[in-house]
Amino acid sequence: MADFIRKITRDALRSAPDAALSREWLVANGLGGYASSSLSGAVTRRYHGLLVAALPAPLGRVVMLSQLNDVLIEPDGTERRLTGHNPQADQWPDPNYPSDAAPSGLAEFRMESGLPVWRYEFGDVVIEKQIVLPHLQNIVHVTYRVVRAPQPICLRLRPVMAFRKLESAVDEPLARDYRVTARGHEYEIWAGPELPVLRMTIEGAELPLTLDGGARRDIVYPVEAERGYESRGSLWTPGYFSGSLSQGQTLSFVAATEPWQRLWALPPADVLRFEKERRRRIVGTAHPSLREGAMAELVLSADSFLFVPAGRVADQMRARAEGDEVRTVIAGYHWFTDWGRDTMISLEGLTLTTGRHMEAGWILRTFAHYIRDGLIPNMFPDGKDEGLYHTADATLWFFHALNRYVRATGDRHTLQLLLPRLVEVIDHHRRGTRFGIAVDPGDGLLRQGREGYQLTWMDAKVEDWVVTPRRGKAVEINALWYNALCLTAGWLTEEGDAQAARPLEELAEQARVSFNARFWCAHAGHLYDVVDGERGDDDACRPNQIFAVSFDNPVLDRARWEPVVETVRQRLLTPVGLRSLAPGQRDYKPKYFGDLRARDAAYHQGTVWGWLIGPYVDAWLKLHPEDKAAARELLQGFLPHLDQAGIGTISEIFDAEPPFSPRGCISQAWSVAEVLRCWAATAEDR
């Protein structure tokens, strides 16, 4: 199986002043850590770095190595930058150093099997650079290969850093002072007893480290400035590596928080070979329709979200003592951790569609361990061992994910293991649990809400302002509730306990009748978004109503499927997902931009969400089960996007109006998962 290659040409890199700055690459290590920057190599976000290490709590993810400033020096002394810089930033070693965003010699950027490669051409000199992160290791390899050089050239590599927690402001490093120690070609950066040591070395060539006294210089992070955050921070460098290379020669700069034994265990060539082989196997196990082209790239993107939570050591020890493994899902890069809702929505596309059934089981059993008072966690904060539980829907999505897992694998053992917990979850919801989540005994519908909390997936909050509180009986919460009741009753019956299933069947029927009596909004021709809310019934046209049709057990009467789907098609559907609010509605925002308050005001008020294409395709296929080709067309708008924000992946959100500019996270788990799932679901039978 050949490498999957996506190329960004020289012309594309210079198609606009910010073309090489606004596009980004990312490689994950399976622990929650990663490497990422702009295509130019410039660090434009607080989240960029060549080594963002995933470390045990309370540290969490830490930016250990921000950048490697690399310069090629030709025989006549001419210096050629390989790494770009933000136009606003002071540079090493000279503030007057040219500051165009993309280096003049950058001829091509490409992703080979999801790994970034840069090709530089300076006349007769051609050099390539590739970045690899060994799987499940906090190690980065930056490898340079001299493709062509009539005479030996000099390469100068300057590592720059400011040890900083991932979410910290750029002016808040963990350390103020750094110390360098050396033993042969092994160099260590030490910044205090509470912090890991950053280890660095060069393999493949003699490039000694020249200490030039250590230096700090301010750097501006333009994306942070746009987002309304602190945007000027200080980076530190110990000095630079420098040495001569000839045509055909290869060297690797290696940096890590792992012990030296692990750094030296495999030579860089083997690391690259093994990682490419791992990625080929991942693609090879996916659904046949996903093994080539753009979908193969998305299968590799899906791999980046599945991880071992390195910070939660106790969880790993517990699971392994039980003969199991801990796995969970990063909701999105760069700033999300693992979220219960996102994990359950993404599980089918990330694991079952890609043939990673064992990991799906690990994820479900991991989250079952965290059930408290009938809820799974909403999310795990970075560097924390305990989750936060402020969610009304994540637990109900758990039922949906388990159903898809059992259907794909036939794993009755896991179902039998989890079924008592599911019955317990339903009992907590019937009696009432945290955050006002409880069944209304009068109509069997599920209500939720507590002042100051955002409990549905429309969860934007700025300080004390909950933008879309949706307190009351939300449409998708009750679609999920009905689906969960039907699934659990069915499982109990299959396991020979029809008596335990009967009250759940009765509750499901009560909820179904009440839903259809209460949620149909006759004057609008679609479903209410919330009934019995703080201000009565909310008739806003939102995508949440699609779930009343899309689930395996749809709560909406069949006669009303078509008007709901047609309303969503006409008012909410875009080439890259569904709008979160229809144009013309009060509070509709066509663009997502500005500081945090402005962005969150638009987050669920029109902004397009890529993952919502999944339930729309499901609902559309229920009405047109024989027309998979038309359903496949609904996914085509995502293909050109793979060249935009995060190369080879799908963003979190998009503006609500053309050109539907990508926003938010550059790579989002449920966006990737739902496109993969629907692509496989719309494949013509062979």
CSV table of N, CA and C in Angstrom, one decimal, residues 8 12-25 37-42 44 101-103 106:
chain,number,residue,atom,x,y,z
A,8,ILE,N,0.7,20.7,-1.3
A,8,ILE,CA,0.4,22.1,-1.4
A,8,ILE,C,1.6,22.7,-2.2
A,12,ALA,N,0.3,27.7,-4.5
A,12,ALA,CA,-0.8,27.7,-3.4
A,12,ALA,C,-0.2,28.3,-2.1
A,13,LEU,N,1.0,28.1,-1.8
A,13,LEU,CA,1.6,28.6,-0.6
A,13,LEU,C,1.8,30.1,-0.7
A,14,ARG,N,1.8,30.7,-1.9
A,14,ARG,CA,1.9,32.1,-2.1
A,14,ARG,C,0.7,32.7,-2.7
A,15,SER,N,-0.5,32.0,-2.7
A,15,SER,CA,-1.7,32.5,-3.3
A,15,SER,C,-2.3,33.7,-2.6
A,16,ALA,N,-1.9,33.9,-1.3
A,16,ALA,CA,-2.3,35.1,-0.5
A,16,ALA,C,-1.2,35.3,0.5
A,17,PRO,N,-1.2,36.6,1.0
A,17,PRO,CA,-0.1,36.9,2.0
A,17,PRO,C,0.0,36.0,3.2
A,18,ASP,N,-1.2,35.4,3.6
A,18,ASP,CA,-1.2,34.6,4.8
A,18,ASP,C,-1.4,33.1,4.4
A,19,ALA,N,-1.2,32.7,3.1
A,19,ALA,CA,-1.6,31.4,2.7
A,19,ALA,C,-0.8,30.3,3.5
A,20,ALA,N,0.5,30.6,3.8
A,20,ALA,CA,1.3,29.6,4.5
A,20,ALA,C,1.2,29.7,6.0
A,21,LEU,N,0.6,30.8,6.5
A,21,LEU,CA,0.4,31.0,7.9
A,21,LEU,C,-0.9,30.5,8.4
A,22,SER,N,-2.0,30.6,7.5
A,22,SER,CA,-3.3,30.3,7.9
A,22,SER,C,-3.6,28.8,7.8
A,23,ARG,N,-2.8,28.1,7.1
A,23,ARG,CA,-2.9,26.6,7.0
A,23,ARG,C,-2.0,26.0,8.0
A,24,GLU,N,-2.4,24.8,8.6
A,24,GLU,CA,-1.6,24.2,9.7
A,24,GLU,C,-1.5,22.7,9.5
A,25,TRP,N,-0.5,22.1,10.1
A,25,TRP,CA,-0.3,20.7,10.1
A,25,TRP,C,-0.3,20.2,11.5
A,37,SER,N,2.3,23.3,13.7
A,37,SER,CA,2.6,24.7,13.5
A,37,SER,C,1.9,25.1,12.1
A,38,SER,N,2.1,26.3,11.7
A,38,SER,CA,1.7,26.7,10.3
A,38,SER,C,2.5,26.0,9.3
A,39,LEU,N,2.0,26.0,8.0
A,39,LEU,CA,2.8,25.4,7.0
A,39,LEU,C,4.2,26.1,6.8
A,40,SER,N,4.2,27.4,7.1
A,40,SER,CA,5.5,28.1,6.9
A,40,SER,C,6.5,27.7,8.0
A,41,GLY,N,6.0,27.1,9.1
A,41,GLY,CA,6.9,26.7,10.2
A,41,GLY,C,6.7,27.8,11.3
A,42,ALA,N,6.1,28.9,11.0
A,42,ALA,CA,5.9,30.0,12.0
A,42,ALA,C,5.0,29.5,13.1
A,44,THR,N,2.2,30.6,15.4
A,44,THR,CA,1.2,31.7,15.4
A,44,THR,C,0.2,31.5,16.5
A,101,ALA,N,6.3,35.6,5.6
A,101,ALA,CA,5.8,34.5,6.3
A,101,ALA,C,6.3,33.2,5.7
A,102,ALA,N,6.4,33.0,4.4
A,102,ALA,CA,6.9,31.7,3.9
A,102,ALA,C,8.3,31.9,3.3
A,103,PRO,N,9.2,31.0,3.7
A,103,PRO,CA,10.6,31.1,3.2
A,103,PRO,C,10.6,31.1,1.7
A,106,LEU,N,10.7,27.7,-0.2
A,106,LEU,CA,9.8,26.6,0.1
A,106,LEU,C,9.0,26.3,-1.2
